[in-house]
PDB file of C-alpha atoms in Angstrom:
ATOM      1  CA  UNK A   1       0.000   0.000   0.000  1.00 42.00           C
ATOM      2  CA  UNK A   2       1.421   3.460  -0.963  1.00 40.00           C
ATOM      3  CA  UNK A   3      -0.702   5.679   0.749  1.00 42.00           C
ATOM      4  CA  UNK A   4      -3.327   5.732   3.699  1.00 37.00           C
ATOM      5  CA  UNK A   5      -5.224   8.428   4.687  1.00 37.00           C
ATOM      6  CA  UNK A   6      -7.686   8.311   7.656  1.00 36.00           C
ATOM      7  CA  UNK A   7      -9.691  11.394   6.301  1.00 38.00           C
ATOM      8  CA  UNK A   8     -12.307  11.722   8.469  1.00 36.00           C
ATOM      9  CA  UNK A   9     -11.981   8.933  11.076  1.00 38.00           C
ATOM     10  CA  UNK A  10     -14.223   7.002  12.877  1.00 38.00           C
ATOM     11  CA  UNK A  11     -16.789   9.906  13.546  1.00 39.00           C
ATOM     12  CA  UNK A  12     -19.864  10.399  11.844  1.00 42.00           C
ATOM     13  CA  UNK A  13     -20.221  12.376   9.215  1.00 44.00           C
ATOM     14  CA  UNK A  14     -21.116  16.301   9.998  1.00 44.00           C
ATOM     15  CA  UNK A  15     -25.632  16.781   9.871  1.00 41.00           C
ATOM     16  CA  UNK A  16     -25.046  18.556   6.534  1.00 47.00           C
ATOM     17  CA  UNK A  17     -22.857  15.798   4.810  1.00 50.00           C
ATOM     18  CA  UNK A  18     -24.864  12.360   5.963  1.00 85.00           C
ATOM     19  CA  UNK A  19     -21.920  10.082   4.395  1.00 93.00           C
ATOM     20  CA  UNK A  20     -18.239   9.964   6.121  1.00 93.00           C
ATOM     21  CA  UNK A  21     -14.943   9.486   4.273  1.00 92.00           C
ATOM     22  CA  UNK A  22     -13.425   7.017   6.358  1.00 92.00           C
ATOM     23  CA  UNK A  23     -10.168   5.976   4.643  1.00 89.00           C
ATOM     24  CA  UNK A  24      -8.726   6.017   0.935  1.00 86.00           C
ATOM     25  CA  UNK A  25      -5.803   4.817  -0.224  1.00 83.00           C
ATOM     26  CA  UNK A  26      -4.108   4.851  -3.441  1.00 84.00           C
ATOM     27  CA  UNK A  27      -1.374   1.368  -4.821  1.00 83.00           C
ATOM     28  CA  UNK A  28      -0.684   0.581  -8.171  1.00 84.00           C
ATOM     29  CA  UNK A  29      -2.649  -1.541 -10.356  1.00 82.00           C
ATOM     30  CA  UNK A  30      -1.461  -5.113 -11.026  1.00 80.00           C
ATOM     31  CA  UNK A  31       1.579  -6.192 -12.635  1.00 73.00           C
ATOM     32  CA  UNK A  32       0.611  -5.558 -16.516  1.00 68.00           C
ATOM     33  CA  UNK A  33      -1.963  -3.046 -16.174  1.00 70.00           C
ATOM     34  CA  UNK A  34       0.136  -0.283 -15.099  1.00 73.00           C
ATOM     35  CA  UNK A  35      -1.453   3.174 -13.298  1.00 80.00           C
ATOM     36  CA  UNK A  36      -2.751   3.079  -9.665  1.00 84.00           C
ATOM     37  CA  UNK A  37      -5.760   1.716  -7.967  1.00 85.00           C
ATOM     38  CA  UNK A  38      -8.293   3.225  -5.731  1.00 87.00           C
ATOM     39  CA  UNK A  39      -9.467   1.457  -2.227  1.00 90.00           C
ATOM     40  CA  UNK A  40     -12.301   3.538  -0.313  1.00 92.00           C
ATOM     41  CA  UNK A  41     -14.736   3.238   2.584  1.00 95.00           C
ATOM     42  CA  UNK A  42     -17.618   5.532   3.278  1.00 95.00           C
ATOM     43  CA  UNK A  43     -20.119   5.674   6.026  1.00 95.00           C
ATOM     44  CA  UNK A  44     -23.627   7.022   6.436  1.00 94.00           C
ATOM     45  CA  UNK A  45     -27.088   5.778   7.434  1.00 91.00           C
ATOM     46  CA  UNK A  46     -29.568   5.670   5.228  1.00 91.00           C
ATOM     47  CA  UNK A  47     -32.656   8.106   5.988  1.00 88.00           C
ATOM     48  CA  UNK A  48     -36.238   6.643   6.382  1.00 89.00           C
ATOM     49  CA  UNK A  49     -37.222   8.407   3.373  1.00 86.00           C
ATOM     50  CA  UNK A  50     -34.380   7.121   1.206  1.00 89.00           C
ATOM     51  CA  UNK A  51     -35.414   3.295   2.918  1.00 92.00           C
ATOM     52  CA  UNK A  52     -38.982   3.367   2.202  1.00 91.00           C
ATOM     53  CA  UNK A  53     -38.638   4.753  -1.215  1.00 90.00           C
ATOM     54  CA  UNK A  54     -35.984   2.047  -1.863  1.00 94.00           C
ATOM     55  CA  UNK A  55     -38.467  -0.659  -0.803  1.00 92.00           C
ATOM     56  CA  UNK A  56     -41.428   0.516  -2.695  1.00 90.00           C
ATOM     57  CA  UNK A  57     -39.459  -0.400  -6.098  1.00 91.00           C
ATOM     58  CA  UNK A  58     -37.660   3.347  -6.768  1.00 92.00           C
ATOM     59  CA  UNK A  59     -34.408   2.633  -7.566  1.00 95.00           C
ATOM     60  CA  UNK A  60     -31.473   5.179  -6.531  1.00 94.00           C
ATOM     61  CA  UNK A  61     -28.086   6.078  -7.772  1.00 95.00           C
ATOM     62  CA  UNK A  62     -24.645   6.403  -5.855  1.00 96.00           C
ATOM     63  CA  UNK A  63     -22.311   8.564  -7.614  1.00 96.00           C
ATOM     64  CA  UNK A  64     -18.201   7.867  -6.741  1.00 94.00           C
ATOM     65  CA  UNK A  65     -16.203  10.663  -7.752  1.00 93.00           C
ATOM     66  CA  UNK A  66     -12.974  11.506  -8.228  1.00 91.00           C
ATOM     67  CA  UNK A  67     -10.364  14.078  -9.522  1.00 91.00           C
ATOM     68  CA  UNK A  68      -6.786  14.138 -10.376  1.00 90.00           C
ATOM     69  CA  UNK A  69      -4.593  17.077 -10.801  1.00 90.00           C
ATOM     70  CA  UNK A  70      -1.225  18.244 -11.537  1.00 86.00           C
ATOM     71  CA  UNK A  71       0.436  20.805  -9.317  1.00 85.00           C
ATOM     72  CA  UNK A  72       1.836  24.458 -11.023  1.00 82.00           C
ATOM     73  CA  UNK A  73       3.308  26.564  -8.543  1.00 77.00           C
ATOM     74  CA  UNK A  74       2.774  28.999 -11.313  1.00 81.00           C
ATOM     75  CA  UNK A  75      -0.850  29.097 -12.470  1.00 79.00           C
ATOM     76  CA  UNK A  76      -3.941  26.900 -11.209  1.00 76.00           C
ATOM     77  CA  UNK A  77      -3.508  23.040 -11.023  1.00 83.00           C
ATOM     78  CA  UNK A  78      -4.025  21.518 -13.840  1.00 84.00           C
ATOM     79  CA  UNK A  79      -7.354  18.704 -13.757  1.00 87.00           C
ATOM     80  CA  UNK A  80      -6.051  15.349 -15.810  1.00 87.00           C
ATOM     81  CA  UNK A  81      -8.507  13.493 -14.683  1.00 85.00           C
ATOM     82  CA  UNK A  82     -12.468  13.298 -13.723  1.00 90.00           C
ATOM     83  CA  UNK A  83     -13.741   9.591 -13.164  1.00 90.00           C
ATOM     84  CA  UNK A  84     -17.562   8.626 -11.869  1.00 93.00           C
ATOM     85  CA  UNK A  85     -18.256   5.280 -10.658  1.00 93.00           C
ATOM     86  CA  UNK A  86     -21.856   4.663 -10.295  1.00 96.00           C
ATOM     87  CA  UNK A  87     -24.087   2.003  -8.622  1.00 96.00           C
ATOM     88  CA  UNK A  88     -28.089   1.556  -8.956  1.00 96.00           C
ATOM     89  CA  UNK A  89     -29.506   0.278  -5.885  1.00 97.00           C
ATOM     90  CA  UNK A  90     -32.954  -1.528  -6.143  1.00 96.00           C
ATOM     91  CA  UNK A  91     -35.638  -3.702  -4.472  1.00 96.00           C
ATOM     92  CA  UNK A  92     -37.636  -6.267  -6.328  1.00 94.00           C
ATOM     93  CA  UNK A  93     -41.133  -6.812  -4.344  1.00 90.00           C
ATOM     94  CA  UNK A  94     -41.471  -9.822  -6.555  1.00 91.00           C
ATOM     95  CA  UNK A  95     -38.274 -11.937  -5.495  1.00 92.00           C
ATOM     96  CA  UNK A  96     -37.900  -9.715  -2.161  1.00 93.00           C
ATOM     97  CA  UNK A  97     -34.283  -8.893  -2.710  1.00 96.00           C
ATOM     98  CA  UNK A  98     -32.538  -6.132  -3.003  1.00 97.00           C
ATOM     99  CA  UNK A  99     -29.678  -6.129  -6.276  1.00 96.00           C
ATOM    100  CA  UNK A 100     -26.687  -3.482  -6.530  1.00 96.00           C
ATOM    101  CA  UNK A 101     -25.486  -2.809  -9.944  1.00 96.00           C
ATOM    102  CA  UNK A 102     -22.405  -1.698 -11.210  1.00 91.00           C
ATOM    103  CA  UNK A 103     -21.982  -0.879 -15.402  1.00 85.00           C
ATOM    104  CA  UNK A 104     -22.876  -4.203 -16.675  1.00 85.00           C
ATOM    105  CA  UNK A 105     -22.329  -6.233 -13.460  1.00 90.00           C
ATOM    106  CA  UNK A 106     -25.412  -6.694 -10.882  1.00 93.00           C
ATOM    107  CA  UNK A 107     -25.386  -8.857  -7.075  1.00 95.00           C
ATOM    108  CA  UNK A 108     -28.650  -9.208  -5.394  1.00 96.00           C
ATOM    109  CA  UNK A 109     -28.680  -9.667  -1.640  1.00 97.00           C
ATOM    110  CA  UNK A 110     -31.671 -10.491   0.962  1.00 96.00           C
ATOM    111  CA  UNK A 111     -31.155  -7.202   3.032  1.00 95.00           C
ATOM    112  CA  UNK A 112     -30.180  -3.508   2.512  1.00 95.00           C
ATOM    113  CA  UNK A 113     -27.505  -3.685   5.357  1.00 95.00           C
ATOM    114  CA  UNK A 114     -25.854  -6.281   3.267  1.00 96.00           C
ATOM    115  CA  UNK A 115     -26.124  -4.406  -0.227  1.00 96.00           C
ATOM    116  CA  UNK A 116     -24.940  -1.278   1.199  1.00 96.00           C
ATOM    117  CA  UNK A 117     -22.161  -2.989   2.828  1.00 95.00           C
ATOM    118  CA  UNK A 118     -20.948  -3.354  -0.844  1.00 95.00           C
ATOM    119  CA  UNK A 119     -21.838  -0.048  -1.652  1.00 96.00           C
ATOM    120  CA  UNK A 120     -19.857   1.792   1.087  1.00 96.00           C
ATOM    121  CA  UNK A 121     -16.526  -0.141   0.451  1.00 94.00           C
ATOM    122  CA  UNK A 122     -14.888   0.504  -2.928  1.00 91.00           C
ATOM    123  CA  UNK A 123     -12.106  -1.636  -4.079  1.00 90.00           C
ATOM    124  CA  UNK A 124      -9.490  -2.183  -6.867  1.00 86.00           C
ATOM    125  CA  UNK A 125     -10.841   1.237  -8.848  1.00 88.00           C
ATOM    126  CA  UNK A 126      -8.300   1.985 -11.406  1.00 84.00           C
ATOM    127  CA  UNK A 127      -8.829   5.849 -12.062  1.00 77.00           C
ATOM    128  CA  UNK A 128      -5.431   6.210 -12.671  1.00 82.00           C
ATOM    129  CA  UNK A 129      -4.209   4.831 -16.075  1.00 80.00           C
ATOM    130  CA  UNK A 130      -0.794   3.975 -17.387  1.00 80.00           C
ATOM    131  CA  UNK A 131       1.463   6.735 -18.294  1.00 78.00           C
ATOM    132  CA  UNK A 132      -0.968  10.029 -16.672  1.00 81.00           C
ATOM    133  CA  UNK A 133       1.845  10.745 -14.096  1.00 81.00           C
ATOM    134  CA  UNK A 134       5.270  11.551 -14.611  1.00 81.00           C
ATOM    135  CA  UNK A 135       8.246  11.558 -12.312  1.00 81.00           C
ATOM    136  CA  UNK A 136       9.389  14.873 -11.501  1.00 78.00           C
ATOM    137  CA  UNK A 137       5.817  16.451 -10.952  1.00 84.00           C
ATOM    138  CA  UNK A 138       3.605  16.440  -8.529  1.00 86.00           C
ATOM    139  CA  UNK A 139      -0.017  15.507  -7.901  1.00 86.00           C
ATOM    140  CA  UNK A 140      -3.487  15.176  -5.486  1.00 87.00           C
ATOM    141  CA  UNK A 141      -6.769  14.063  -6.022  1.00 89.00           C
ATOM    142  CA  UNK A 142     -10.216  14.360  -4.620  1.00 90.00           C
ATOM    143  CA  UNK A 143     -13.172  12.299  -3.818  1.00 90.00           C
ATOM    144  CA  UNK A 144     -16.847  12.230  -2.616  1.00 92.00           C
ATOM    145  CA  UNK A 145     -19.658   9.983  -2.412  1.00 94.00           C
ATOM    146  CA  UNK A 146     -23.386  11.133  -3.111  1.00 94.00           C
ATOM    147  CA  UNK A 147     -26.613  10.403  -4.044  1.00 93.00           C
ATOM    148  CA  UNK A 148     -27.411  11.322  -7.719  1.00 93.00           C
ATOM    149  CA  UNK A 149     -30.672  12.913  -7.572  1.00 89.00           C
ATOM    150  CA  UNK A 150     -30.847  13.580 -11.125  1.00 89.00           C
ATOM    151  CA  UNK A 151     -31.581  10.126 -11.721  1.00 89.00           C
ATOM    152  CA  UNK A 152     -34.687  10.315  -9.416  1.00 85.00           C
ATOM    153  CA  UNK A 153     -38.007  10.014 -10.722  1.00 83.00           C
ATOM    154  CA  UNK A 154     -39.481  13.868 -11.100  1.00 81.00           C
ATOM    155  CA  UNK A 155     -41.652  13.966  -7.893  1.00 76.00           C
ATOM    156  CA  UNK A 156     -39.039  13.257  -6.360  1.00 77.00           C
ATOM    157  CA  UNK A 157     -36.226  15.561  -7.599  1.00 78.00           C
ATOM    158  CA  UNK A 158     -38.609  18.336  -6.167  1.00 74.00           C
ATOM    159  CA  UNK A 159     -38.370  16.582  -2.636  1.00 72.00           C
ATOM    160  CA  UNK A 160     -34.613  16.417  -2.862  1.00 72.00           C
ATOM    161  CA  UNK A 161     -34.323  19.856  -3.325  1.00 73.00           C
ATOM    162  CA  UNK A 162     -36.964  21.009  -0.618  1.00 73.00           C
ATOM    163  CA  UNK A 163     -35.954  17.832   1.669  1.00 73.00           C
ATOM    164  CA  UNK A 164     -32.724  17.664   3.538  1.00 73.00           C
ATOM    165  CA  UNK A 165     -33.716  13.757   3.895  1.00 72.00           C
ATOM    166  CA  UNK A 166     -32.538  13.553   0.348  1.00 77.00           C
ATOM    167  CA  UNK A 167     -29.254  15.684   0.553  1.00 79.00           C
ATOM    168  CA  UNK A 168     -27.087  12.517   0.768  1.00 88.00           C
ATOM    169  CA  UNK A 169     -23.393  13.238   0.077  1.00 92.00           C
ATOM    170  CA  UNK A 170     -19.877  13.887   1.248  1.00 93.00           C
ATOM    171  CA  UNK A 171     -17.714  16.771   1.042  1.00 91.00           C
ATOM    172  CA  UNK A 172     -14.467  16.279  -1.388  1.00 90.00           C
ATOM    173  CA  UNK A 173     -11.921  15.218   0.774  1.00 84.00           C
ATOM    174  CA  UNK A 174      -8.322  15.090  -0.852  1.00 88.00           C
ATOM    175  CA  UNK A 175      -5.873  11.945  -1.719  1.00 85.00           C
ATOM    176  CA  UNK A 176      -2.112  12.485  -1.723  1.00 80.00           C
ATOM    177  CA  UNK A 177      -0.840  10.893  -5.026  1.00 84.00           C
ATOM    178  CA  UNK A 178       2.886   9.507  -3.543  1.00 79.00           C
ATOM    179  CA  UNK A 179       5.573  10.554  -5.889  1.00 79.00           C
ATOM    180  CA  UNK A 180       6.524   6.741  -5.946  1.00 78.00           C
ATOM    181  CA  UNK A 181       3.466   5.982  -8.088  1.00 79.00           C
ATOM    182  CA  UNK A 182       4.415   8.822 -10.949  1.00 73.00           C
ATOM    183  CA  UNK A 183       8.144   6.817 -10.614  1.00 71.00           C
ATOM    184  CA  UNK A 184       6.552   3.147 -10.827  1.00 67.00           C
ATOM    185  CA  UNK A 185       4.176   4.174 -13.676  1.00 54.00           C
ATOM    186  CA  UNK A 186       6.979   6.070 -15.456  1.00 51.00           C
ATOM    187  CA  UNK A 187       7.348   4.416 -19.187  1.00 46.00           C
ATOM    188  CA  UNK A 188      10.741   2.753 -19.105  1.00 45.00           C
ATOM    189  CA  UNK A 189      12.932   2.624 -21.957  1.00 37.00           C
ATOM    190  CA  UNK A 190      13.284  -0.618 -24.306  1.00 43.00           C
ATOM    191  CA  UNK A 191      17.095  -1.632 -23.996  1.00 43.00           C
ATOM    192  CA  UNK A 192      19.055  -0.939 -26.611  1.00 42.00           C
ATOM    193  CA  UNK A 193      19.658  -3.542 -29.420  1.00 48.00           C
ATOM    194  CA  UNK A 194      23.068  -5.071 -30.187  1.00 43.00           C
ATOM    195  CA  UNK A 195      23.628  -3.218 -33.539  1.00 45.00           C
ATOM    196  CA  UNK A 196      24.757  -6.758 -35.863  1.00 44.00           C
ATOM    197  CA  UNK A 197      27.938  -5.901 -37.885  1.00 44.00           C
ATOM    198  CA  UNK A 198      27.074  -5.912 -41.906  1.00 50.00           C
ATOM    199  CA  UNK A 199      28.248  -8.630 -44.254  1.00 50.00           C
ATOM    200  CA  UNK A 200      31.433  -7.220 -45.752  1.00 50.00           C
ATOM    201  CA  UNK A 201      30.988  -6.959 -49.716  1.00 51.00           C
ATOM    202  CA  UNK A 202      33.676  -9.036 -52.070  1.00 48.00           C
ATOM    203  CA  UNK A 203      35.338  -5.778 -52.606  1.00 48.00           C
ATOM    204  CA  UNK A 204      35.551  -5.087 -49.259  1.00 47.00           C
ATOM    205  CA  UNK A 205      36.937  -8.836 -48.492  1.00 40.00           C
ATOM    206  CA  UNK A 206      39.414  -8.321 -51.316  1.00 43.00           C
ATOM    207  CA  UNK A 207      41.152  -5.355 -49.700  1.00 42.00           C
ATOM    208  CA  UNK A 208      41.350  -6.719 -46.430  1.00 46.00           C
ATOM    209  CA  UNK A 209      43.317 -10.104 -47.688  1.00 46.00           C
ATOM    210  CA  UNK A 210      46.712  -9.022 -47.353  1.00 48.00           C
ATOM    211  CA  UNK A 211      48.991  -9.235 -50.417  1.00 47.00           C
ATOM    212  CA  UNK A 212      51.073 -12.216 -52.073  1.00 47.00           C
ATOM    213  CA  UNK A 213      54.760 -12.086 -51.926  1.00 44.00           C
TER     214      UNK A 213
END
């Protein structure tokens, strides 16, 4: 692990943010794949409202954000990067489960404590690709968690905006990006081929055969 970063501990998140940033930390991806990983835990109850509209079949969005930038001691720093990861959280009256989806990828689960278990903890997230740092410069990032409320059915949108029940998110909490990620990602150089030496020509051979007494 290259970095950890308790960012807002074990205490519960302030009564205008509702979800806690509890650690993130940043390692490079897998031998191969190059760039670095994400691994983040959030925290926050989920408000009655948010429960019971869950359970009568409206399904809600969790946005994962975050931001990369390069430092300039000269001008602002420089964004490289903006990366949402987003999960759809549903209940099915029909089959009584709950199911958490991810871009093509969906688990169900027999309880909401257990699908937002999954939820809250983010692992392996590679926002960082091969060759976006560089040794020599330096960088930080930002993240939050929050609920997506564009993605709401319209009656509710005009809750969520009158409603602090529905004003689920985090603030952006920064990430140190160690230096010895931009080193490890840094592109190295093929080696340098043997140059082969070039078949001498018969006129060549011919003056290098030394004369006959």
């Amino acid at each position: 692990v290259i970095a950890l970063l308790m960012l807002a501990g074990a205490a519960p998140a302030h009564a205008d943010e509702r979800i806690g940033v509890i650690a993130a930390e940043l390692e490079p991806a897998p031998a191969g794949v190059g760039g670095a990983v994400l691994n983040a835990t959030f925290e926050f109850e989920m408000p009655q409202t948010l429960d019971e509209a869950v359970q009568k079949g409206i399904a809600i969005y969790f946005n994962i954000e975050f931001e990369l930038y390069r430092k300039r001691w000269y001008w602002l720093d420089r964004k490289l990067s903006s990366s949402t990861l987003t999960y759809r959280l549903s209940y099915s009256p029909l089959t009584r489960q709950f199911r958490l989806a991810r871009g093509g990828l969906s688990q169900p689960f027999d309880s909401l404590e257990e699908a937002l278990g999954l939820l809250k903890s983010v692992r392996q997230w590679g926002f960082i690709e091969k060759g976006m740092l560089s040794p020599g410069d330096s960088y930080e990032a930002q993240g939050r968690m929050r609920l997506d409320v564009n993605q709401l059915p319209k009656p509710f949108q005009v809750n969520a905006i009158t409603s602090r029940e529905w004003s689920l998110a985090s603030d952006w909490h920064e990430l140190a990006v160690p230096p010895a990620l931009a080193r490890r990602g840094a592109a190295r150089a093929p080696p340098r081929r043997a140059r082969s030496a070039r078949p001498a020509s018969a006129s060549e051979l011919a003056t290098m055969v030394p004369p006959t007494s």
